[in-house]
JSON list of C-alpha atoms in Angstrom, two decimals:
[
{"chain": "A", "resi": 3, "resn": "MET", "atom": "CA", "xyz": [5.53, -18.65, 11.55]},
{"chain": "A", "resi": 4, "resn": "ALA", "atom": "CA", "xyz": [9.03, -19.65, 12.69]},
{"chain": "A", "resi": 5, "resn": "MET", "atom": "CA", "xyz": [9.93, -20.58, 9.10]},
{"chain": "A", "resi": 6, "resn": "LYS", "atom": "CA", "xyz": [8.85, -17.14, 7.86]},
{"chain": "A", "resi": 7, "resn": "LEU", "atom": "CA", "xyz": [10.99, -15.50, 10.55]},
{"chain": "A", "resi": 8, "resn": "LYS", "atom": "CA", "xyz": [13.99, -17.60, 9.50]},
{"chain": "A", "resi": 9, "resn": "LYS", "atom": "CA", "xyz": [13.41, -16.60, 5.87]},
{"chain": "A", "resi": 10, "resn": "ALA", "atom": "CA", "xyz": [13.16, -12.95, 6.88]},
{"chain": "A", "resi": 11, "resn": "ALA", "atom": "CA", "xyz": [16.38, -13.12, 8.89]},
{"chain": "A", "resi": 12, "resn": "LYS", "atom": "CA", "xyz": [18.16, -14.89, 6.04]},
{"chain": "A", "resi": 13, "resn": "SER", "atom": "CA", "xyz": [16.86, -12.36, 3.51]},
{"chain": "A", "resi": 14, "resn": "SER", "atom": "CA", "xyz": [17.82, -9.48, 5.79]},
{"chain": "A", "resi": 15, "resn": "ALA", "atom": "CA", "xyz": [21.34, -10.83, 6.23]},
{"chain": "A", "resi": 16, "resn": "LYS", "atom": "CA", "xyz": [21.77, -11.27, 2.49]},
{"chain": "A", "resi": 17, "resn": "HIS", "atom": "CA", "xyz": [20.41, -7.79, 1.84]},
{"chain": "A", "resi": 18, "resn": "GLN", "atom": "CA", "xyz": [22.76, -6.20, 4.37]},
{"chain": "A", "resi": 19, "resn": "SER", "atom": "CA", "xyz": [25.75, -7.91, 2.81]},
{"chain": "A", "resi": 20, "resn": "GLY", "atom": "CA", "xyz": [24.68, -6.65, -0.62]},
{"chain": "A", "resi": 21, "resn": "HIS", "atom": "CA", "xyz": [24.59, -10.01, -2.39]},
{"chain": "A", "resi": 22, "resn": "VAL", "atom": "CA", "xyz": [20.87, -10.23, -3.02]},
{"chain": "A", "resi": 23, "resn": "SER", "atom": "CA", "xyz": [18.38, -7.46, -3.72]},
{"chain": "A", "resi": 24, "resn": "SER", "atom": "CA", "xyz": [15.56, -7.39, -1.17]},
{"chain": "A", "resi": 25, "resn": "LEU", "atom": "CA", "xyz": [12.90, -6.91, -3.80]},
{"chain": "A", "resi": 26, "resn": "LYS", "atom": "CA", "xyz": [12.84, -9.15, -6.85]},
{"chain": "A", "resi": 27, "resn": "LEU", "atom": "CA", "xyz": [10.25, -9.32, -9.56]},
{"chain": "A", "resi": 28, "resn": "ALA", "atom": "CA", "xyz": [9.31, -12.87, -8.55]},
{"chain": "A", "resi": 29, "resn": "LYS", "atom": "CA", "xyz": [8.61, -11.71, -4.99]},
{"chain": "A", "resi": 30, "resn": "LEU", "atom": "CA", "xyz": [5.88, -9.39, -6.29]},
{"chain": "A", "resi": 31, "resn": "PHE", "atom": "CA", "xyz": [3.69, -12.39, -7.12]},
{"chain": "A", "resi": 32, "resn": "ASP", "atom": "CA", "xyz": [4.78, -14.85, -4.42]},
{"chain": "A", "resi": 33, "resn": "PRO", "atom": "CA", "xyz": [2.15, -15.36, -1.70]},
{"chain": "A", "resi": 34, "resn": "GLU", "atom": "CA", "xyz": [4.80, -17.09, 0.47]},
{"chain": "A", "resi": 35, "resn": "ALA", "atom": "CA", "xyz": [7.17, -14.10, 0.40]},
{"chain": "A", "resi": 36, "resn": "VAL", "atom": "CA", "xyz": [7.91, -12.27, 3.61]},
{"chain": "A", "resi": 37, "resn": "TRP", "atom": "CA", "xyz": [7.18, -8.54, 3.53]},
{"chain": "A", "resi": 38, "resn": "ASP", "atom": "CA", "xyz": [8.01, -5.85, 5.99]},
{"chain": "A", "resi": 39, "resn": "LYS", "atom": "CA", "xyz": [5.76, -2.81, 6.24]},
{"chain": "A", "resi": 40, "resn": "ASP", "atom": "CA", "xyz": [8.10, -0.46, 4.35]},
{"chain": "A", "resi": 41, "resn": "GLN", "atom": "CA", "xyz": [8.67, -2.82, 1.43]},
{"chain": "A", "resi": 42, "resn": "LEU", "atom": "CA", "xyz": [4.99, -3.58, 0.96]},
{"chain": "A", "resi": 43, "resn": "GLY", "atom": "CA", "xyz": [4.12, 0.10, 1.35]},
{"chain": "A", "resi": 44, "resn": "ASP", "atom": "CA", "xyz": [6.61, 1.04, -1.37]},
{"chain": "A", "resi": 45, "resn": "VAL", "atom": "CA", "xyz": [5.27, -1.59, -3.76]},
{"chain": "A", "resi": 46, "resn": "LEU", "atom": "CA", "xyz": [1.65, -0.53, -3.20]},
{"chain": "A", "resi": 47, "resn": "HIS", "atom": "CA", "xyz": [2.62, 3.14, -3.57]},
{"chain": "A", "resi": 48, "resn": "TRP", "atom": "CA", "xyz": [4.29, 2.60, -6.95]},
{"chain": "A", "resi": 49, "resn": "ILE", "atom": "CA", "xyz": [1.52, 0.35, -8.25]},
{"chain": "A", "resi": 50, "resn": "ARG", "atom": "CA", "xyz": [-0.96, 3.09, -7.41]},
{"chain": "A", "resi": 51, "resn": "GLN", "atom": "CA", "xyz": [1.22, 5.69, -9.17]},
{"chain": "A", "resi": 52, "resn": "ILE", "atom": "CA", "xyz": [1.33, 3.58, -12.33]},
{"chain": "A", "resi": 53, "resn": "VAL", "atom": "CA", "xyz": [-2.45, 3.19, -12.24]},
{"chain": "A", "resi": 54, "resn": "ALA", "atom": "CA", "xyz": [-2.79, 6.97, -11.79]},
{"chain": "A", "resi": 55, "resn": "LEU", "atom": "CA", "xyz": [-0.54, 7.65, -14.76]},
{"chain": "A", "resi": 56, "resn": "VAL", "atom": "CA", "xyz": [-2.36, 5.21, -17.03]},
{"chain": "A", "resi": 57, "resn": "CYS", "atom": "CA", "xyz": [-5.82, 6.43, -16.01]},
{"chain": "A", "resi": 58, "resn": "GLY", "atom": "CA", "xyz": [-4.78, 10.09, -16.34]},
{"chain": "A", "resi": 59, "resn": "LEU", "atom": "CA", "xyz": [-3.45, 9.49, -19.85]},
{"chain": "A", "resi": 60, "resn": "LEU", "atom": "CA", "xyz": [-6.55, 7.53, -20.81]},
{"chain": "A", "resi": 61, "resn": "TRP", "atom": "CA", "xyz": [-9.07, 9.96, -19.31]},
{"chain": "A", "resi": 62, "resn": "GLY", "atom": "CA", "xyz": [-7.35, 12.96, -20.88]},
{"chain": "A", "resi": 63, "resn": "SER", "atom": "CA", "xyz": [-7.02, 11.47, -24.34]},
{"chain": "A", "resi": 64, "resn": "ILE", "atom": "CA", "xyz": [-10.59, 10.12, -24.66]},
{"chain": "A", "resi": 65, "resn": "PRO", "atom": "CA", "xyz": [-11.65, 13.06, -23.44]},
{"chain": "A", "resi": 66, "resn": "LEU", "atom": "CA", "xyz": [-13.62, 12.46, -20.27]},
{"chain": "A", "resi": 67, "resn": "VAL", "atom": "CA", "xyz": [-14.87, 15.29, -18.09]},
{"chain": "A", "resi": 68, "resn": "GLY", "atom": "CA", "xyz": [-16.70, 15.45, -14.78]},
{"chain": "A", "resi": 69, "resn": "GLY", "atom": "CA", "xyz": [-16.26, 14.50, -11.18]},
{"chain": "A", "resi": 70, "resn": "ILE", "atom": "CA", "xyz": [-17.63, 10.99, -11.66]},
{"chain": "A", "resi": 71, "resn": "TRP", "atom": "CA", "xyz": [-14.36, 10.02, -13.36]},
{"chain": "A", "resi": 72, "resn": "ILE", "atom": "CA", "xyz": [-12.40, 10.91, -10.24]},
{"chain": "A", "resi": 73, "resn": "VAL", "atom": "CA", "xyz": [-14.59, 8.49, -8.30]},
{"chain": "A", "resi": 74, "resn": "VAL", "atom": "CA", "xyz": [-14.10, 5.85, -11.03]},
{"chain": "A", "resi": 75, "resn": "PHE", "atom": "CA", "xyz": [-10.34, 6.30, -10.76]},
{"chain": "A", "resi": 76, "resn": "LEU", "atom": "CA", "xyz": [-10.47, 5.91, -6.98]},
{"chain": "A", "resi": 77, "resn": "LEU", "atom": "CA", "xyz": [-12.53, 2.73, -7.30]},
{"chain": "A", "resi": 78, "resn": "ILE", "atom": "CA", "xyz": [-10.21, 1.26, -9.93]},
{"chain": "A", "resi": 79, "resn": "SER", "atom": "CA", "xyz": [-7.07, 2.18, -8.03]},
{"chain": "A", "resi": 80, "resn": "SER", "atom": "CA", "xyz": [-8.31, 0.92, -4.68]},
{"chain": "A", "resi": 81, "resn": "GLY", "atom": "CA", "xyz": [-9.70, -2.24, -6.26]},
{"chain": "A", "resi": 82, "resn": "ILE", "atom": "CA", "xyz": [-6.36, -3.05, -7.87]},
{"chain": "A", "resi": 83, "resn": "ILE", "atom": "CA", "xyz": [-4.45, -2.39, -4.64]},
{"chain": "A", "resi": 84, "resn": "TYR", "atom": "CA", "xyz": [-6.85, -4.44, -2.51]},
{"chain": "A", "resi": 85, "resn": "GLY", "atom": "CA", "xyz": [-6.93, -7.25, -5.04]},
{"chain": "A", "resi": 86, "resn": "TYR", "atom": "CA", "xyz": [-3.15, -7.30, -5.19]},
{"chain": "A", "resi": 87, "resn": "TYR", "atom": "CA", "xyz": [-2.41, -7.56, -1.50]},
{"chain": "A", "resi": 88, "resn": "ALA", "atom": "CA", "xyz": [-5.47, -9.59, -0.48]},
{"chain": "A", "resi": 89, "resn": "THR", "atom": "CA", "xyz": [-5.72, -12.03, -3.38]},
{"chain": "A", "resi": 90, "resn": "ILE", "atom": "CA", "xyz": [-2.27, -12.33, -4.92]},
{"chain": "A", "resi": 91, "resn": "LEU", "atom": "CA", "xyz": [-0.05, -11.81, -1.88]},
{"chain": "A", "resi": 92, "resn": "LYS", "atom": "CA", "xyz": [-2.58, -13.09, 0.69]},
{"chain": "A", "resi": 93, "resn": "VAL", "atom": "CA", "xyz": [-1.32, -10.55, 3.23]},
{"chain": "A", "resi": 94, "resn": "ASP", "atom": "CA", "xyz": [-3.03, -10.31, 6.62]},
{"chain": "A", "resi": 95, "resn": "GLU", "atom": "CA", "xyz": [-4.00, -6.65, 7.07]},
{"chain": "A", "resi": 96, "resn": "GLU", "atom": "CA", "xyz": [-3.77, -6.89, 10.85]},
{"chain": "A", "resi": 97, "resn": "GLU", "atom": "CA", "xyz": [0.00, -7.48, 10.63]},
{"chain": "A", "resi": 98, "resn": "PHE", "atom": "CA", "xyz": [0.43, -4.19, 8.79]},
{"chain": "A", "resi": 99, "resn": "GLY", "atom": "CA", "xyz": [-1.57, -1.80, 10.93]},
{"chain": "A", "resi": 100, "resn": "GLY", "atom": "CA", "xyz": [-5.17, -2.90, 10.61]},
{"chain": "A", "resi": 101, "resn": "HIS", "atom": "CA", "xyz": [-7.92, -2.28, 8.14]},
{"chain": "A", "resi": 102, "resn": "GLY", "atom": "CA", "xyz": [-7.38, 0.48, 5.63]},
{"chain": "A", "resi": 103, "resn": "SER", "atom": "CA", "xyz": [-3.72, 1.25, 6.30]},
{"chain": "A", "resi": 104, "resn": "LEU", "atom": "CA", "xyz": [-2.52, -0.74, 3.30]},
{"chain": "A", "resi": 105, "resn": "LEU", "atom": "CA", "xyz": [-5.37, 0.62, 1.21]},
{"chain": "A", "resi": 106, "resn": "GLN", "atom": "CA", "xyz": [-4.22, 4.19, 1.88]},
{"chain": "A", "resi": 107, "resn": "GLU", "atom": "CA", "xyz": [-0.62, 3.67, 0.73]},
{"chain": "A", "resi": 108, "resn": "GLY", "atom": "CA", "xyz": [0.14, 6.22, -1.99]},
{"chain": "A", "resi": 109, "resn": "LEU", "atom": "CA", "xyz": [-3.48, 7.36, -2.22]},
{"chain": "A", "resi": 110, "resn": "PHE", "atom": "CA", "xyz": [-3.03, 11.11, -2.01]},
{"chain": "A", "resi": 111, "resn": "ALA", "atom": "CA", "xyz": [0.06, 11.18, -4.22]},
{"chain": "A", "resi": 112, "resn": "SER", "atom": "CA", "xyz": [-1.78, 9.11, -6.84]},
{"chain": "A", "resi": 113, "resn": "ILE", "atom": "CA", "xyz": [-4.78, 11.45, -6.81]},
{"chain": "A", "resi": 114, "resn": "THR", "atom": "CA", "xyz": [-2.45, 14.37, -7.41]},
{"chain": "A", "resi": 115, "resn": "LEU", "atom": "CA", "xyz": [-0.62, 12.59, -10.23]},
{"chain": "A", "resi": 116, "resn": "PHE", "atom": "CA", "xyz": [-3.89, 11.44, -11.80]},
{"chain": "A", "resi": 117, "resn": "LEU", "atom": "CA", "xyz": [-5.40, 14.94, -11.78]},
{"chain": "A", "resi": 118, "resn": "LEU", "atom": "CA", "xyz": [-2.20, 16.51, -13.13]},
{"chain": "A", "resi": 119, "resn": "VAL", "atom": "CA", "xyz": [-1.82, 14.05, -16.00]},
{"chain": "A", "resi": 120, "resn": "TRP", "atom": "CA", "xyz": [-5.54, 14.09, -16.82]},
{"chain": "A", "resi": 121, "resn": "THR", "atom": "CA", "xyz": [-5.61, 17.90, -16.96]},
{"chain": "A", "resi": 122, "resn": "LEU", "atom": "CA", "xyz": [-2.39, 18.21, -18.96]},
{"chain": "A", "resi": 123, "resn": "VAL", "atom": "CA", "xyz": [-3.30, 15.59, -21.53]},
{"chain": "A", "resi": 124, "resn": "TYR", "atom": "CA", "xyz": [-6.84, 16.92, -21.91]},
{"chain": "A", "resi": 125, "resn": "SER", "atom": "CA", "xyz": [-5.60, 20.50, -22.29]},
{"chain": "A", "resi": 126, "resn": "LEU", "atom": "CA", "xyz": [-2.82, 19.67, -24.72]},
{"chain": "A", "resi": 127, "resn": "ALA", "atom": "CA", "xyz": [-4.86, 17.29, -26.87]},
{"chain": "A", "resi": 128, "resn": "HIS", "atom": "CA", "xyz": [-8.18, 19.10, -27.06]},
{"chain": "A", "resi": 129, "resn": "PHE", "atom": "CA", "xyz": [-7.38, 22.84, -27.00]}
]
């Protein structure tokens, strides 16, 4: 734990001086990386938005209709987010606010984006 704190302090000092970006592509897949709540929340938020955009484009272009596809999107999106932080990053949920707080990052914004893109693509492509 002390080593992680030293890494965090070193990373924070470098970030404040402007020499090193706090979020690198390699850090996204490093289970040893140190995350603060805001950084991890931002990453999970944007992953969820990308999933929403892709699913909305796919659902609208196929064309899929019905409420079941909203549930399928929620399952896919939540599964990807949970798999990312639990399996790839091996993050302890308790450190970031308990069960479900990480799983809710970006949820409502992604639902909105998904529904908007799905509706627009479906309407433009099939009417």
